[in-house]
PDB file of C-alpha atoms in Angstrom:
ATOM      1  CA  UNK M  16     -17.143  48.821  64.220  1.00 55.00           C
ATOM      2  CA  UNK M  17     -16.601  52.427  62.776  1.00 71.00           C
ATOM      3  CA  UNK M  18     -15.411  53.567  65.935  1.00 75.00           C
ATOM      4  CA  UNK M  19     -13.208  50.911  66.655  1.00 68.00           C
ATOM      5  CA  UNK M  20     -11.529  50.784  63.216  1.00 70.00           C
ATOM      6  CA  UNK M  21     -10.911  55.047  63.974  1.00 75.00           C
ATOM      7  CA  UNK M  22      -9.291  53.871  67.210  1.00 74.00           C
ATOM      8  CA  UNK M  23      -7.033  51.613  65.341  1.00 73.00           C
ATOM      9  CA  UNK M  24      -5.980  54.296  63.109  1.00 69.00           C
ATOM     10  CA  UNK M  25      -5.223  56.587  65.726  1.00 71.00           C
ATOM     11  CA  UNK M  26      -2.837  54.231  67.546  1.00 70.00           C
ATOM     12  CA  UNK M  27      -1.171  53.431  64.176  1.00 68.00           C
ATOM     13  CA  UNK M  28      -0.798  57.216  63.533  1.00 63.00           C
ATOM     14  CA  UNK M  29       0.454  58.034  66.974  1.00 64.00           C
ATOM     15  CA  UNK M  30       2.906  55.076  67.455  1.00 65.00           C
ATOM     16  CA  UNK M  31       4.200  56.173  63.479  1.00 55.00           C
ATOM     17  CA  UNK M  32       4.669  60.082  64.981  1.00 57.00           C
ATOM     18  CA  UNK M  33       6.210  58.588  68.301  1.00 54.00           C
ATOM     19  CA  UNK M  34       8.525  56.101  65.891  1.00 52.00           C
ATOM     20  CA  UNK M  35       9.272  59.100  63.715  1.00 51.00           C
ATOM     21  CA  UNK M  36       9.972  61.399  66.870  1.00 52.00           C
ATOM     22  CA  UNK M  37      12.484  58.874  68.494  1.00 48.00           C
ATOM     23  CA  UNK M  38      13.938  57.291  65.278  1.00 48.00           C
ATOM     24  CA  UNK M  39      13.723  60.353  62.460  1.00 53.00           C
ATOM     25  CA  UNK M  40      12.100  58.994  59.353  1.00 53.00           C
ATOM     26  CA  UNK M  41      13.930  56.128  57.871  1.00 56.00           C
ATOM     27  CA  UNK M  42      12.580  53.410  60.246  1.00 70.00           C
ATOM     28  CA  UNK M  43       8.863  54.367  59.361  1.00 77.00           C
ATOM     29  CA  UNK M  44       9.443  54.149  55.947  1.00 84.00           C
ATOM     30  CA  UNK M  45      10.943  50.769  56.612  1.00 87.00           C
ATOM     31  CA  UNK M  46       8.405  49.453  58.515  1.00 89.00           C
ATOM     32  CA  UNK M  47       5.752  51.052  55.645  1.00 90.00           C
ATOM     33  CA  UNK M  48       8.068  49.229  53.134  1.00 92.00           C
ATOM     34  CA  UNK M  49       7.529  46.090  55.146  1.00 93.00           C
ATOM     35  CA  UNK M  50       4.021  46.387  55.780  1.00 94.00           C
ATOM     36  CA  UNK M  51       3.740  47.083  51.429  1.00 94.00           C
ATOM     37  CA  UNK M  52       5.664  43.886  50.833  1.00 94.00           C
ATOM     38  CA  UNK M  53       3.654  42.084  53.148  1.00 95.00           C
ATOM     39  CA  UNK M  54       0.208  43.146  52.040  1.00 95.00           C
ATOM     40  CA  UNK M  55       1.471  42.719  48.433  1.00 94.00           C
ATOM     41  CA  UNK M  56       2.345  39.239  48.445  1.00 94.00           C
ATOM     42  CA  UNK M  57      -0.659  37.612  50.252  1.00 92.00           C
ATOM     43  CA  UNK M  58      -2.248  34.393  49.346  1.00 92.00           C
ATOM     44  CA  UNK M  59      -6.216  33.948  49.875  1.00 93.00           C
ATOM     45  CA  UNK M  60      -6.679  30.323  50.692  1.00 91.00           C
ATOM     46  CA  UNK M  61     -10.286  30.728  52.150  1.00 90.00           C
ATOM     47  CA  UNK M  62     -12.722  33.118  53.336  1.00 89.00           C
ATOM     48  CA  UNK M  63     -10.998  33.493  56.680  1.00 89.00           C
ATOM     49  CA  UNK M  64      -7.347  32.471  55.619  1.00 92.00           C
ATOM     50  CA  UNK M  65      -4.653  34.814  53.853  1.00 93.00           C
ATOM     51  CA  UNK M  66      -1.287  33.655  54.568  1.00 92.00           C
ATOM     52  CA  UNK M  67       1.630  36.088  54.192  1.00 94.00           C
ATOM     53  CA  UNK M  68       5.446  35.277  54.135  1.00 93.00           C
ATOM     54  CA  UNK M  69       7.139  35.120  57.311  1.00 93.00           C
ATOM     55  CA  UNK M  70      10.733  35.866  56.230  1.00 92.00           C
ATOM     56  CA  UNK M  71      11.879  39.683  55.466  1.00 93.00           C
ATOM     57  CA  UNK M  72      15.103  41.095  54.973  1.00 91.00           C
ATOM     58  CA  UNK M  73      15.885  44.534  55.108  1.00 90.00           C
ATOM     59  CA  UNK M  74      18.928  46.030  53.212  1.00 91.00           C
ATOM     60  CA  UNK M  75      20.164  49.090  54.600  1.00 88.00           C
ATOM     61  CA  UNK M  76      22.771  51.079  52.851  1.00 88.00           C
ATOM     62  CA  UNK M  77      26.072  51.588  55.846  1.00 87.00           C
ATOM     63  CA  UNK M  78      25.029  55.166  55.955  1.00 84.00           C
ATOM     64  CA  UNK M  79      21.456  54.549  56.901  1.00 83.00           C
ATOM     65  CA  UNK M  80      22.449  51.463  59.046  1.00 83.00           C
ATOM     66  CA  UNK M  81      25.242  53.584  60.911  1.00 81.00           C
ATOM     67  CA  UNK M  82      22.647  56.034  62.247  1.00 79.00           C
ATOM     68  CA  UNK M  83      19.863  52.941  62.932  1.00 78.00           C
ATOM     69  CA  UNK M  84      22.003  51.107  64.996  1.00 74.00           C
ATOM     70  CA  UNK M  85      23.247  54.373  67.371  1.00 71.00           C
ATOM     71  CA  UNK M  86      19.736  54.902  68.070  1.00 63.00           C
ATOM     72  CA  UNK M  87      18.361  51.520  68.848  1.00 61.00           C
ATOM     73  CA  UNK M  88      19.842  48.515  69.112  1.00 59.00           C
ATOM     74  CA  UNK M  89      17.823  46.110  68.091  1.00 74.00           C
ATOM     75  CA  UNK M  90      16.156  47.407  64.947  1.00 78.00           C
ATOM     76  CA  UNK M  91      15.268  43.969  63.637  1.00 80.00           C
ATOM     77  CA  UNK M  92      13.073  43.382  66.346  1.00 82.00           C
ATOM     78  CA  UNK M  93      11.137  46.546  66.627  1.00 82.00           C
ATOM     79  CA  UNK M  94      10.419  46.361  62.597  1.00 87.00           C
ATOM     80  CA  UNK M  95       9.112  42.301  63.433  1.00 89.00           C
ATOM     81  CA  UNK M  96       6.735  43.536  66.203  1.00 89.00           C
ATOM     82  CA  UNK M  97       5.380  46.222  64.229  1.00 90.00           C
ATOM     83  CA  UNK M  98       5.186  43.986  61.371  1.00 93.00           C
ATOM     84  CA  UNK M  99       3.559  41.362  63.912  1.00 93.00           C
ATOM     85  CA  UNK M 100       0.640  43.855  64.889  1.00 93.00           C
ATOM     86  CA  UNK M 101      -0.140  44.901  60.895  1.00 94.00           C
ATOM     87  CA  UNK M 102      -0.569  40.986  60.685  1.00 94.00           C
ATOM     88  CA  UNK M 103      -2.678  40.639  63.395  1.00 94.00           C
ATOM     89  CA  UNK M 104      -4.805  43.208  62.719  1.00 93.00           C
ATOM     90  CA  UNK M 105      -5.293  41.998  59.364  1.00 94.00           C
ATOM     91  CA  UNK M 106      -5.722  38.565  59.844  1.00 94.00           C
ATOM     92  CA  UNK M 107      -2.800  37.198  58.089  1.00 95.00           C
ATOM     93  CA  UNK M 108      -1.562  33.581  58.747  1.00 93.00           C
ATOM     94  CA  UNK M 109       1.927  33.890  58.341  1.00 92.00           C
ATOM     95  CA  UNK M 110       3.940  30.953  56.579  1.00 89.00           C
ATOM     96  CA  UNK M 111       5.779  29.717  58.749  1.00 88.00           C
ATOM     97  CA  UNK M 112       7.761  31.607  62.356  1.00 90.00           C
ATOM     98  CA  UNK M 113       7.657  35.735  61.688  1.00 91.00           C
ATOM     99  CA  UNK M 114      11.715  36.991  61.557  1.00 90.00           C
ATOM    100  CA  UNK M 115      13.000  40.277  60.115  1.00 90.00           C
ATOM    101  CA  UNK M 116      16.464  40.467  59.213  1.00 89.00           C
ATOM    102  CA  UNK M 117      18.308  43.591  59.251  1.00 87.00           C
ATOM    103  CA  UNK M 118      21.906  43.881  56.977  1.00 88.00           C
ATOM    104  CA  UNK M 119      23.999  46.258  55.426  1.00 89.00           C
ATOM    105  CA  UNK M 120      24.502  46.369  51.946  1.00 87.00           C
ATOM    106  CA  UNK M 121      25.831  48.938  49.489  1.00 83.00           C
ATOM    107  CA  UNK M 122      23.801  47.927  46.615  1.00 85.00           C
ATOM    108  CA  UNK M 123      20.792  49.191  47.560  1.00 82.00           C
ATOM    109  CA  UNK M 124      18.563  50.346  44.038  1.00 76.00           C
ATOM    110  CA  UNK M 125      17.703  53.630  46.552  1.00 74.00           C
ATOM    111  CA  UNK M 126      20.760  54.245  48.561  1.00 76.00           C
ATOM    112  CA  UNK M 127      18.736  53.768  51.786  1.00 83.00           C
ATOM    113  CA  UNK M 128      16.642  50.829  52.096  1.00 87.00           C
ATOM    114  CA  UNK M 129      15.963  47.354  50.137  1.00 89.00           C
ATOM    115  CA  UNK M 130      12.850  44.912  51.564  1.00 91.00           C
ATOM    116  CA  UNK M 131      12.079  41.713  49.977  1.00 91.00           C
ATOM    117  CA  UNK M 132       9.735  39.169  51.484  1.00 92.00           C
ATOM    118  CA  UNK M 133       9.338  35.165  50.870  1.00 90.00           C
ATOM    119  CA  UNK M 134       7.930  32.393  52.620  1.00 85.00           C
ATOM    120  CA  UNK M 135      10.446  30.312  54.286  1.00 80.00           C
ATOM    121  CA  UNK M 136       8.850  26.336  55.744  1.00 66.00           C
ATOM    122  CA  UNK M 137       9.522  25.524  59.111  1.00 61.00           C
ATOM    123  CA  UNK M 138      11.292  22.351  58.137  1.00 50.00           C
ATOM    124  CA  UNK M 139      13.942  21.813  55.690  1.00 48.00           C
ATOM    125  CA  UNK M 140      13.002  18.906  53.321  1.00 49.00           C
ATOM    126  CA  UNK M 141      16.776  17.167  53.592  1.00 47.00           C
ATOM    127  CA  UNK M 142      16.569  17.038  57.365  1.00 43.00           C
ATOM    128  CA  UNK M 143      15.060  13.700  56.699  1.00 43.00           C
ATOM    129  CA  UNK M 144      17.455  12.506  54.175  1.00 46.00           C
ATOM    130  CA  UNK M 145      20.214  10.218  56.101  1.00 47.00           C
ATOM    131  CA  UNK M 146      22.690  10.602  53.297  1.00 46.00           C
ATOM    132  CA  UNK M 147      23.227  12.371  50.404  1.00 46.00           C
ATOM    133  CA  UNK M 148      21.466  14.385  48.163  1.00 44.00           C
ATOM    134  CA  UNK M 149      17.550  14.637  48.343  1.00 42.00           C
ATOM    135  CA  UNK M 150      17.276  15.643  45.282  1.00 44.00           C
ATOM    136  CA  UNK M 151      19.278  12.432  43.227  1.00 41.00           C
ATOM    137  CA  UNK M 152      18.949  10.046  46.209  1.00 40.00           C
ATOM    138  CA  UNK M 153      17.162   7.036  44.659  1.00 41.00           C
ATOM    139  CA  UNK M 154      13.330   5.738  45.955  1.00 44.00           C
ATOM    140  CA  UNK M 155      12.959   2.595  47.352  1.00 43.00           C
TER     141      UNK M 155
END
């Protein structure tokens, strides 16, 4: 098990390098930002059951997003699969289908990056409704 779990690292640290390498260093703090709000916002429900939320969004600042978007085109994507292997390897049920969102937005708190994480259901509770509002409609 030892060995294995040094393995592991050593993936992790070389596929951070190459990311760094190809990318320079915001996306790896991204993807570490990700990984943070994922890790910090996990529910035990059993012994072998931690679900995690399944809908990010990143905030990038136009600056930061500018340079992103030169170098790879879809940045959304590569931060969902990396954030799809931290699950897996961690055993994390996420809430619902995994999606990373990537947008620009000038009010960043760091002028860089902004993550925020939440569990999103599959289903929307007023897709059942036939007419108005869920919420006021009256039980029969």
């Amino acid at each position: 098990m030892g060995t294995l779990s040094r393995w592991e690292r050593k993936v992790e640290s070389w596929e951070h390098s190459l990311l760094a390498r190809m990318l320079r260093r915001e996306p790896v703090e991204i993807l570490d930002a990700l990984r943070s709000e994922c890790d910090a916002h996990t529910v035990v429900c059993s012994h072998s059951r931690v679900v995690v939320p399944n809908a990010y969004e990143v905030e990038l600042s136009t600056a930061v997003y500018g340079k992103l978007a030169r170098r790879c085109g879809q940045i959304g994507q590569l931060l969902a699969d990396s954030l799809a292997r931290h699950g897996e390897k961690k055993g994390y049920e996420w809430a619902g289908p995994l999606t990373v969102r990537v947008t620009v937005s000038d009010d960043v708190p760091n002028g860089r990056y902004r993550v925020t994480g939440s569990p999103t259901p599959n289903v929307r509770a007023d897709a059942f409704t036939g007419h108005g509002d869920p919420v006021t409609a009256p039980v029969r």
